[in-house]
Coordinates of C-alpha atoms and ligand atoms in Angstrom, one line a residue:
M18 CA 87.3 84.2 207.2
R19 CA 87.7 87.9 206.7
M20 CA 84.4 89.7 205.9
T21 CA 84.1 92.2 203.0
K22 CA 83.5 95.6 204.4
Y23 CA 80.7 97.6 202.7
K24 CA 80.0 101.3 203.2
L25 CA 77.0 102.8 201.3
Y26 CA 77.0 106.6 201.0
Y27 CA 73.8 108.4 200.1
F28 CA 71.4 111.0 201.4
N29 CA 68.7 110.3 204.0
L30 CA 66.4 109.1 201.3
R31 CA 65.3 105.8 199.9
A32 CA 65.5 107.0 196.2
R33 CA 68.5 105.8 194.3
A34 CA 70.1 103.9 197.2
E35 CA 67.2 101.8 198.5
V36 CA 67.6 98.8 196.2
A37 CA 71.2 98.5 197.3
R38 CA 70.1 98.6 200.9
Q39 CA 67.4 96.0 200.2
L40 CA 69.9 93.7 198.6
F41 CA 72.0 93.8 201.8
A42 CA 68.8 93.1 203.8
L43 CA 67.8 90.2 201.5
A44 CA 71.3 88.7 201.8
G45 CA 71.6 89.3 205.5
E46 CA 74.9 91.1 204.9
P47 CA 76.0 93.9 207.2
F48 CA 76.8 97.3 205.7
E49 CA 77.4 100.8 206.9
D50 CA 74.4 102.9 205.9
I51 CA 75.9 106.4 205.7
R52 CA 73.3 109.1 205.3
V53 CA 74.9 112.4 204.3
E54 CA 73.2 115.7 205.0
F55 CA 72.7 117.8 201.9
E56 CA 74.6 120.7 203.6
D57 CA 77.6 118.5 204.3
W58 CA 77.5 117.1 200.8
F59 CA 77.5 120.5 199.0
N60 CA 79.8 122.3 201.4
T61 CA 82.3 119.7 202.3
I62 CA 82.2 116.2 200.7
K63 CA 81.5 117.1 197.0
P64 CA 84.2 119.9 196.9
M65 CA 86.8 117.3 198.2
G66 CA 86.3 115.5 194.9
D67 CA 86.7 112.0 196.4
M68 CA 83.5 110.5 195.0
P69 CA 83.6 109.2 191.4
F70 CA 81.4 111.4 189.2
D71 CA 80.7 113.8 192.1
A72 CA 77.3 112.3 192.9
L73 CA 75.8 109.8 195.3
P74 CA 75.1 106.9 195.9
V75 CA 78.6 105.5 196.2
L76 CA 79.4 102.0 197.5
E77 CA 82.8 101.4 199.1
V78 CA 83.9 97.8 199.0
D79 CA 87.0 97.2 201.2
G80 CA 88.0 100.9 200.4
H81 CA 87.3 100.7 196.7
K82 CA 84.5 103.1 195.5
I83 CA 81.8 102.2 193.0
A84 CA 79.3 104.9 191.6
Q85 CA 76.0 104.8 189.7
S86 CA 73.0 103.3 191.5
I87 CA 72.2 100.7 188.9
T88 CA 75.8 99.5 188.7
I89 CA 75.9 99.3 192.5
A90 CA 72.6 97.3 192.6
R91 CA 73.9 94.9 189.8
F92 CA 77.2 94.4 191.6
L93 CA 75.5 93.6 194.9
A94 CA 73.0 91.4 193.2
R95 CA 75.8 89.4 191.5
Q96 CA 77.6 89.1 194.9
F97 CA 74.5 87.9 196.7
G98 CA 72.7 85.8 194.1
F99 CA 69.9 88.2 193.0
A100 CA 71.1 89.0 189.5
G101 CA 69.4 86.1 187.5
K102 CA 70.3 82.4 187.5
S103 CA 71.8 82.1 184.0
V104 CA 73.7 84.5 181.7
Y105 CA 70.5 84.9 179.7
E106 CA 68.4 85.6 182.8
Q107 CA 71.0 88.1 183.9
A108 CA 70.8 89.9 180.6
V109 CA 67.0 90.1 180.8
V110 CA 67.3 91.4 184.4
D111 CA 69.8 94.0 183.3
S112 CA 67.5 95.0 180.4
I113 CA 64.7 95.7 182.9
A114 CA 67.0 97.9 184.9
D115 CA 68.0 99.8 181.7
Q116 CA 64.3 100.2 180.9
Y117 CA 63.7 101.5 184.4
S118 CA 66.5 104.1 183.8
D119 CA 64.8 105.1 180.5
F120 CA 61.5 105.5 182.4
F121 CA 62.9 107.4 185.4
P122 CA 63.3 110.8 183.8
H123 CA 59.5 111.0 183.4
V124 CA 59.1 110.8 187.2
R125 CA 62.2 112.6 188.3
P126 CA 60.7 116.2 188.2
F127 CA 57.9 114.9 190.6
L128 CA 60.4 113.6 193.1
R129 CA 62.7 116.6 192.8
T130 CA 59.7 118.8 193.4
L131 CA 58.9 116.9 196.6
L132 CA 62.4 117.7 197.8
G133 CA 62.1 121.4 196.8
F134 CA 64.9 121.1 194.1
E135 CA 62.3 121.9 191.4
N136 CA 59.1 123.8 191.6
H137 CA 56.1 122.3 189.7
D138 CA 52.5 121.6 190.4
L139 CA 52.5 118.0 191.6
D140 CA 49.0 117.2 190.4
T141 CA 49.7 118.5 187.0
L142 CA 52.9 116.4 186.8
L143 CA 51.1 113.3 188.0
I144 CA 48.4 113.7 185.3
E145 CA 50.5 114.9 182.4
K146 CA 53.9 113.1 183.0
V147 CA 53.9 110.4 185.6
R148 CA 50.8 108.4 184.8
P149 CA 51.3 108.2 181.0
A150 CA 54.9 107.1 181.5
R151 CA 53.7 104.6 184.2
D152 CA 51.1 103.1 181.8
E153 CA 53.8 102.4 179.2
F154 CA 56.3 101.1 181.7
F155 CA 53.8 98.9 183.6
G156 CA 52.5 97.5 180.3
Q157 CA 56.1 96.4 179.6
M158 CA 56.5 94.9 183.1
V159 CA 53.2 93.0 182.9
K160 CA 54.6 91.3 179.7
M161 CA 57.7 90.2 181.6
L162 CA 55.5 88.8 184.5
Q163 CA 53.3 86.9 182.0
A164 CA 56.4 85.4 180.3
S165 CA 58.0 84.3 183.6
E166 CA 54.9 82.9 185.2
S167 CA 56.6 82.8 188.6
G168 CA 55.2 86.1 190.0
F169 CA 58.8 87.6 189.7
L170 CA 59.9 89.5 186.6
V171 CA 62.6 87.0 185.5
G172 CA 63.1 83.3 186.3
Q173 CA 61.8 81.7 189.5
T174 CA 63.3 83.9 192.2
V175 CA 63.6 87.6 193.2
T176 CA 66.2 89.8 191.4
Y177 CA 67.2 93.4 191.7
A178 CA 64.8 94.2 188.8
D179 CA 61.9 93.2 191.1
L180 CA 63.2 95.5 193.8
L181 CA 63.4 98.4 191.4
L182 CA 59.8 98.0 190.3
A183 CA 58.4 97.3 193.8
E184 CA 60.2 100.3 195.3
H185 CA 59.0 102.6 192.6
V186 CA 55.4 101.4 193.3
S187 CA 55.8 102.0 197.0
T188 CA 57.0 105.5 196.4
F189 CA 54.2 106.5 194.1
K190 CA 51.5 104.8 196.2
Q191 CA 52.5 107.2 198.9
Y192 CA 51.6 110.2 196.8
D193 CA 49.0 108.7 194.4
P194 CA 46.9 106.2 196.4
H195 CA 45.3 104.7 193.3
Y196 CA 48.6 104.4 191.5
V197 CA 48.3 100.6 190.8
R198 CA 44.5 100.4 191.0
D199 CA 44.2 99.5 187.3
W200 CA 47.3 97.3 187.3
P201 CA 46.5 94.2 189.3
E202 CA 49.5 92.2 188.1
I203 CA 51.8 95.0 189.4
Q204 CA 50.0 95.2 192.7
D205 CA 50.3 91.4 193.1
H206 CA 54.0 91.6 192.2
W207 CA 54.5 94.4 194.7
A208 CA 52.8 92.4 197.5
K209 CA 54.8 89.2 196.7
V210 CA 58.2 91.0 196.7
R211 CA 57.5 92.9 199.9
A212 CA 56.3 89.8 201.7
I213 CA 59.8 88.3 201.5
P214 CA 60.7 88.0 205.2
N215 CA 64.2 89.7 205.2
L216 CA 62.8 92.5 203.1
S217 CA 59.7 93.1 205.0
K218 CA 61.7 93.3 208.2
W219 CA 64.0 95.9 206.6
I220 CA 61.0 97.9 205.4
N221 CA 59.5 97.9 208.9
D222 CA 62.7 98.9 210.6
R223 CA 64.2 101.3 208.1
P224 CA 64.3 105.1 208.7
E225 CA 61.2 107.0 207.6
T226 CA 62.0 109.3 204.7
I227 CA 60.1 111.5 202.2
Y228 CA 60.8 108.9 199.5
Ligands
GSH315 N1 72.8 108.2 187.4 C1 73.3 108.4 188.8 C2 72.7 109.7 189.2 C3 73.3 110.1 190.6 C4 72.6 111.4 191.1 O1 72.1 112.2 190.3 N2 72.7 111.6 192.4 C5 72.1 112.7 193.0 C6 71.1 112.3 194.1 S1 69.9 111.3 193.5 C7 73.2 113.6 193.6 O2 74.2 113.1 194.0 N3 72.9 114.9 193.7 C8 73.8 115.8 194.3 C9 74.8 116.4 193.3 O3 74.7 116.2 192.1 O4 75.7 117.2 193.7 C10 72.9 107.2 189.6 O5 71.9 106.5 189.3 O6 73.5 107.0 190.7

């Protein structure tokens, strides 16, 4: 049987491509993990205009390109069985991904400052922007966990929504060691997701990056 050929283009960061990479790891599916240097992107690849919407990540599936990180994650999750077990569950999973996208602009300046693309005081951003947004978002996620009663956000098994939340937690634990101290349900969720054997192997083996 011919295998689908996947190429994932992104920068040498976890950031917006990491959930896609983790879905490949969970499924045990091979893919080409193409990590573009910023210099090559801005000087060569972007000017060629071959990437939809002129941004990364982009997933190439047998030569067909798909853009937008959440769309890529949803596509792979559907392919590999991590998108929710019923149409209703899938809608709830997608709604969490959309909620994550609404939350993300509150933490984006912090991440862009780490990369040197913006220039803010990181402690001020943490206190004034990141933590208040975190409290609202984590409160919403705890309600999902309480409703599902499985330790995962939706249904009985891991979905790409769990990966989005757990990867966010990992990133901010790196820079704010007490990030989940007052959120035991979120800490337990993070530990449960990251204990999944294929995922924990990927996390141990993956390239070390700033976030
Ligand atoms: N909403 C898009 C945002 C994509 C995006 O902003 N990508 C950034 C990196 S995280 C990028 O390609 N920046 C370089 C550029 O815009 O030229 C997604 O989630 O994929």
